[in-house]
Short mmCIF file of C-alpha atoms in Angstrom, two decimals:
data_model
loop_
_atom_site.label_atom_id
_atom_site.label_comp_id
_atom_site.label_asym_id
_atom_site.label_seq_id
_atom_site.Cartn_x
_atom_site.Cartn_y
_atom_site.Cartn_z
CA MET A 500 90.87 90.71 149.27
CA ALA A 501 93.67 91.02 146.71
CA THR A 502 97.14 91.48 148.18
CA LYS A 503 99.98 93.56 146.83
CA THR A 504 101.67 90.36 145.69
CA ASP A 505 98.54 89.33 143.78
CA ASN A 506 98.51 92.69 141.98
CA VAL A 507 102.18 92.32 141.02
CA VAL A 508 101.53 88.81 139.65
CA GLU A 509 98.53 90.07 137.67
CA LYS A 510 100.61 92.89 136.15
CA ARG A 511 103.36 90.43 135.20
CA GLU A 512 100.81 88.10 133.62
CA SER A 513 99.27 91.03 131.76
CA ARG A 514 102.68 92.08 130.41
CA SER A 515 103.50 88.50 129.47
CA SER A 516 100.16 88.18 127.68
CA ARG A 517 100.71 91.40 125.72
CA PHE A 518 104.24 90.35 124.79
CA LEU A 519 103.02 86.94 123.63
CA LYS A 520 100.28 88.51 121.49
CA LEU A 521 102.79 90.91 119.93
CA PHE A 522 105.24 88.08 119.28
CA VAL A 523 102.54 85.99 117.57
CA LYS A 524 101.53 88.96 115.38
CA VAL A 525 105.14 89.62 114.38
CA LEU A 526 105.63 85.93 113.62
CA ILE A 527 102.47 85.69 111.48
CA THR A 528 103.38 88.88 109.59
CA ALA A 529 106.91 87.57 108.93
CA LEU A 530 105.62 84.16 107.81
CA CYS A 531 103.14 85.78 105.43
CA PHE A 532 105.83 87.88 103.77
CA TRP A 533 108.20 84.90 103.63
CA TYR A 534 105.52 82.90 101.86
CA ILE A 535 104.74 85.78 99.50
CA SER A 536 108.46 86.20 98.67
CA ARG A 537 108.44 82.65 97.28
CA LYS A 538 105.59 83.54 94.92
CA ILE A 539 106.63 86.90 93.46
CA ASP A 540 109.63 88.94 92.37
CA PHE A 541 109.68 92.05 94.57
CA SER A 542 112.09 93.89 92.25
CA GLN A 543 109.64 93.63 89.35
CA ALA A 544 106.79 94.62 91.63
CA PHE A 545 108.53 97.80 92.73
CA GLU A 546 109.42 98.65 89.14
CA ALA A 547 105.67 98.72 88.49
CA LEU A 548 105.26 100.95 91.53
CA LYS A 549 107.71 103.51 90.15
CA ARG A 550 105.47 103.96 87.08
CA ALA A 551 102.36 104.64 89.18
CA ASN A 552 100.28 107.81 88.88
CA TRP A 553 100.93 109.54 92.20
CA LEU A 554 98.10 112.03 91.81
CA LEU A 555 95.60 109.15 91.77
CA LEU A 556 97.33 107.64 94.81
CA LEU A 557 96.90 110.96 96.62
CA LEU A 558 93.20 110.99 95.74
CA SER A 559 92.95 107.42 97.04
CA THR A 560 94.43 108.56 100.36
CA LEU A 561 91.88 111.38 100.57
CA LEU A 562 89.08 108.88 100.01
CA TYR A 563 90.44 106.74 102.81
CA ILE A 564 90.40 109.76 105.12
CA LEU A 565 86.82 110.54 104.04
CA SER A 566 85.79 106.97 104.86
CA LYS A 567 87.19 107.33 108.36
CA ILE A 568 85.40 110.63 108.91
CA ILE A 569 82.14 108.87 108.04
CA GLY A 570 83.17 106.06 110.37
CA ALA A 571 83.56 108.58 113.18
CA PHE A 572 80.03 109.87 112.50
CA ARG A 573 78.79 106.28 112.70
CA LEU A 574 80.38 105.69 116.10
CA ASN A 575 79.02 108.99 117.36
CA ILE A 576 75.49 107.77 116.59
CA TYR A 577 76.05 104.82 118.92
CA PHE A 578 77.35 107.16 121.61
CA LYS A 579 74.33 109.42 121.16
CA ASN A 580 72.06 106.39 121.69
CA ILE A 581 73.38 106.06 125.25
CA GLY A 582 73.22 109.77 126.05
CA LEU A 583 76.81 110.73 125.22
CA ARG A 584 76.40 113.89 123.15
CA PHE A 585 79.81 114.70 121.74
CA ARG A 586 80.89 117.59 119.57
CA GLN A 587 81.59 115.94 116.24
CA TRP A 588 84.86 117.79 115.63
CA GLN A 589 86.16 116.94 119.11
CA HIS A 590 85.05 113.34 118.66
CA LEU A 591 87.04 113.17 115.40
CA LYS A 592 90.19 113.95 117.39
CA LEU A 593 89.57 111.04 119.75
CA TYR A 594 88.62 108.79 116.83
CA TRP A 595 91.84 109.63 114.96
CA LEU A 596 93.96 108.93 118.01
CA GLY A 597 92.27 105.52 118.16
CA LEU A 598 93.16 104.93 114.51
CA PHE A 599 96.78 105.73 115.26
CA TYR A 600 96.88 103.27 118.17
CA ASN A 601 95.17 100.55 116.13
CA LEU A 602 97.63 100.85 113.27
CA PHE A 603 100.92 101.63 114.95
CA LEU A 604 100.67 100.15 118.44
CA PRO A 605 98.69 96.92 118.00
CA GLY A 606 100.74 95.00 120.50
CA SER A 607 100.42 97.41 123.40
CA ILE A 608 97.01 99.04 123.30
CA SER A 609 93.93 98.84 121.13
CA GLY A 610 92.51 102.10 119.86
CA ASP A 611 89.00 100.89 120.66
CA ALA A 612 89.99 99.94 124.19
CA TYR A 613 91.70 103.28 124.63
CA LYS A 614 88.52 105.17 123.74
CA VAL A 615 86.46 103.19 126.23
CA VAL A 616 88.98 103.61 129.06
CA ILE A 617 89.59 107.33 128.55
CA LEU A 618 85.87 108.10 128.32
CA PHE A 619 85.29 106.16 131.52
CA LYS A 620 88.14 107.79 133.43
CA ARG A 621 87.78 111.33 132.16
CA LEU A 622 84.02 111.70 131.65
CA ASN A 623 82.66 108.94 133.89
CA ALA A 624 81.01 107.43 130.81
CA PRO A 625 79.22 104.12 131.48
CA TYR A 626 81.89 101.49 130.89
CA LYS A 627 79.65 98.63 129.74
CA LYS A 628 77.51 100.72 127.41
CA THR A 629 80.51 102.52 125.95
CA SER A 630 82.18 99.16 125.33
CA ALA A 631 78.97 97.93 123.67
CA ALA A 632 78.86 101.03 121.46
CA VAL A 633 82.42 100.47 120.23
CA LEU A 634 81.82 96.74 119.70
CA LEU A 635 78.56 97.28 117.78
CA ASP A 636 80.28 99.93 115.67
CA ARG A 637 82.81 97.32 114.66
CA PHE A 638 80.09 94.84 113.79
CA SER A 639 78.13 97.37 111.72
CA GLY A 640 81.29 98.09 109.74
CA LEU A 641 81.89 94.38 109.23
CA LEU A 642 78.29 93.94 108.13
CA GLY A 643 78.65 96.73 105.56
CA LEU A 644 81.83 95.06 104.33
CA GLY A 645 80.06 91.71 104.03
CA ILE A 646 77.23 93.23 101.97
CA ILE A 647 79.60 94.80 99.44
CA LEU A 648 81.75 91.65 99.37
CA SER A 649 78.64 89.64 98.52
CA ILE A 650 77.79 91.97 95.64
CA TYR A 651 81.24 91.61 94.13
CA GLY A 652 81.19 87.87 94.84
CA ILE A 653 78.04 87.52 92.74
CA LEU A 654 79.73 89.45 89.92
CA VAL A 655 82.96 87.44 89.82
CA LEU A 656 82.07 83.93 91.03
CA ARG A 657 78.98 83.52 88.84
CA THR A 658 77.75 80.15 90.02
CA PRO A 659 74.15 79.44 91.13
CA LEU A 660 75.23 78.04 94.49
CA PHE A 661 77.45 81.01 95.37
CA THR A 662 74.79 83.43 94.15
CA VAL A 663 72.20 81.93 96.48
CA LEU A 664 74.63 81.95 99.41
CA LEU A 665 75.78 85.49 98.71
CA VAL A 666 72.21 86.80 98.49
CA THR A 667 70.79 85.01 101.52
CA GLY A 668 73.91 85.43 103.68
CA PRO A 669 73.78 89.24 104.06
CA VAL A 670 70.00 89.21 104.53
CA LEU A 671 70.31 86.69 107.37
CA ALA A 672 73.27 88.60 108.85
CA VAL A 673 71.30 91.87 108.93
CA ALA A 674 68.29 90.11 110.49
CA ILE A 675 70.43 88.39 113.14
CA PHE A 676 72.29 91.62 113.95
CA TYR A 677 68.98 93.47 114.30
CA PHE A 678 67.60 90.74 116.57
CA ILE A 679 70.69 90.83 118.81
CA ILE A 680 70.43 94.60 119.23
CA TRP A 681 66.66 94.39 119.80
CA ARG A 682 67.08 91.62 122.37
CA PHE A 683 70.21 92.65 124.25
CA PHE A 684 71.08 96.27 123.33
CA LYS A 685 67.77 98.12 123.06
CA ASP A 686 69.44 101.50 123.67
CA PHE A 687 71.11 101.20 120.27
CA LEU A 688 68.03 100.21 118.28
CA PRO A 689 67.25 103.76 116.98
CA GLY A 690 70.69 103.90 115.39
CA PHE A 691 70.55 100.50 113.68
CA PHE A 692 69.66 101.53 110.13
CA PRO A 693 71.65 104.82 110.04
CA THR A 694 74.80 103.02 111.22
CA LEU A 695 74.22 100.16 108.78
CA LEU A 696 73.98 102.60 105.87
CA LEU A 697 77.08 104.47 107.05
CA GLY A 698 78.90 101.14 107.37
CA ILE A 699 78.10 100.39 103.73
CA ALA A 700 79.17 103.92 102.76
CA VAL A 701 82.55 103.53 104.51
CA GLN A 702 83.33 100.34 102.61
CA ALA A 703 82.05 101.71 99.29
CA ILE A 704 84.36 104.73 99.58
CA GLN A 705 87.33 102.51 100.37
CA VAL A 706 86.47 100.38 97.34
CA ALA A 707 86.53 103.57 95.27
CA GLY A 708 89.95 104.34 96.74
CA VAL A 709 91.29 100.93 95.72
CA TYR A 710 89.82 101.47 92.24
CA LEU A 711 91.96 104.62 92.01
CA ILE A 712 94.99 102.55 93.02
CA LEU A 713 94.21 100.16 90.16
CA LYS A 714 94.01 103.11 87.77
CA ALA A 715 97.25 104.52 89.18
CA LEU A 716 99.00 101.22 88.42
CA LYS A 717 97.45 101.17 84.92
CA LEU A 718 95.62 97.91 85.65
CA GLU A 719 92.81 98.46 83.16
CA LEU A 720 91.29 94.97 83.28
CA HIS A 721 89.70 92.68 85.88
CA HIS A 722 88.68 95.49 88.25
CA GLN A 723 85.86 93.42 89.74
CA GLN A 724 88.18 90.53 90.57
CA TRP A 725 90.76 92.83 92.17
CA LEU A 726 88.13 94.58 94.26
CA PHE A 727 86.66 91.25 95.37
CA ILE A 728 90.13 90.15 96.49
CA PHE A 729 90.57 93.44 98.35
CA LEU A 730 87.27 93.00 100.19
CA ALA A 731 88.15 89.42 101.11
CA GLY A 732 91.45 90.69 102.48
CA GLN A 733 89.60 93.33 104.49
CA VAL A 734 87.51 90.62 106.15
CA LEU A 735 90.65 88.76 107.21
CA SER A 736 92.35 91.97 108.38
CA VAL A 737 89.54 92.49 110.91
CA LEU A 738 90.96 89.56 112.87
CA PRO A 739 93.88 90.63 115.11
CA LEU A 740 96.30 88.18 113.54
CA SER A 741 99.13 90.41 112.31
CA LEU A 742 100.71 93.82 112.71
CA GLY A 743 99.34 97.11 111.44
CA GLY A 744 95.72 96.20 110.82
CA GLY A 745 96.28 93.27 108.48
CA LEU A 746 99.84 93.85 107.25
CA GLY A 747 101.01 90.56 105.80
CA THR A 748 97.68 88.74 105.89
CA ARG A 749 96.10 91.12 103.37
CA GLU A 750 99.10 90.71 101.05
CA LEU A 751 98.73 86.95 101.38
CA VAL A 752 95.08 87.15 100.34
CA PHE A 753 96.01 89.32 97.35
CA THR A 754 98.70 86.85 96.27
CA GLU A 755 96.50 83.78 96.51
CA GLY A 756 93.46 85.60 95.12
CA ALA A 757 95.44 86.74 92.09
CA ILE A 758 96.57 83.18 91.46
CA PHE A 759 92.98 81.93 91.80
CA PHE A 760 91.71 84.42 89.21
CA HIS A 761 94.77 83.98 86.96
CA LEU A 762 95.97 87.53 87.61
CA ASP A 763 99.46 88.89 88.34
CA PRO A 764 100.29 88.21 92.03
CA GLN A 765 103.05 90.84 91.92
CA ALA A 766 100.47 93.47 91.03
CA GLY A 767 98.30 92.14 93.85
CA VAL A 768 101.01 92.68 96.46
CA ILE A 769 101.63 96.23 95.21
CA ILE A 770 97.89 97.02 95.38
CA SER A 771 97.76 95.73 98.93
CA LEU A 772 100.87 97.60 100.06
CA LEU A 773 99.63 100.82 98.49
CA PHE A 774 96.34 100.52 100.33
CA TYR A 775 98.29 99.93 103.53
CA LEU A 776 100.33 103.07 102.85
CA THR A 777 97.15 105.10 102.29
CA SER A 778 95.89 103.87 105.67
CA VAL A 779 99.21 104.85 107.26
CA ALA A 780 99.09 108.30 105.64
CA GLY A 781 95.50 108.73 106.76
CA SER A 782 96.04 107.55 110.35
CA VAL A 783 99.46 108.90 111.32
CA TRP A 784 98.00 112.33 112.11
CA GLY A 785 96.37 110.82 115.18
CA ALA A 786 99.79 110.93 116.87
CA TYR A 787 99.27 114.69 117.28
CA TYR A 788 96.55 114.03 119.84
CA ILE A 789 98.88 112.04 122.06
CA PHE A 790 100.24 115.44 123.09
CA HIS A 791 97.03 117.49 122.63
CA ASP A 792 94.09 116.36 124.76
CA PRO A 793 91.37 114.94 122.45
CA VAL A 794 88.83 114.71 125.29
CA LYS A 795 88.88 118.35 126.35
CA ASN A 796 85.57 120.05 125.47
CA LEU A 797 84.31 116.75 124.04
CA LEU A 798 80.80 117.05 125.49
CA ARG A 799 78.36 119.45 123.85
CA ASN A 800 77.10 122.42 125.86
CA ASP A 801 73.52 121.12 125.71
CA SER A 802 74.48 117.74 127.19
CA PRO A 803 72.63 117.01 130.43
CA LYS A 804 74.77 116.67 133.54
CA THR A 805 73.64 113.07 133.93
CA ALA A 806 74.47 112.13 130.32
CA THR A 807 77.65 110.37 131.35
CA GLN A 808 75.95 108.43 134.10
CA VAL A 809 73.53 106.42 131.97
#
């Protein structure tokens, strides 16, 4: 039986672990920007930013928000698979609060973890299945990202070896993901193809948003290369290595990717920072639901009483 002293030690270790993770993220973010500062002239980069078309940047932000709304629909399909029938509008509130936590409080609480915990505590939702739903939602999004990355990779790399790898890779990934769900997560099997298509849609809309950023910066050439670099940066940003959902690491990918394709690395950093700002503008509204309960009236009226006890 755990003693009071044991609980105190565990809490201290938990705090120390969170502090260490936050410190590492801050350090990696700082190192990335230090490295980037040796490659580009920030003053020239921000001069280019001043000449940007702000209407197109606003439209890019709206596309980012649209992509997240579709992402919320995708997650709700996974919840529906385990009997959690949520009102879509109410679920959007919880989803947006999770976005806020993911972007602004990465060192203290994960937005995904928050959703699982609050659904368990407030609605008695099955902890393991809810955790699985959130995890599989992440993987379906990553799979959609990988498919679009492969398409752009074929367009810009143009070598037989890469073409073969980029064609077979996504096919194998989809097959493996389907097998894992079929073997270990049968409850989620009916939602496999709808969530996969929505995952592709989310990434495609974000690609369209970055295309508008390119147009806003009057970068008329090499769109395919820039978008490939963006998608590669998105893959790296999935890993919890830095602050703010990839801040620093994505800029590093843009800098090195621009050099690889003989493009302007200063433009690359501006593209990356503008995308980050669109994600901030699209996610900051989730802070409202810190003070306004996003779980209240979450379940639909036609939900069975046992829906949260699956």
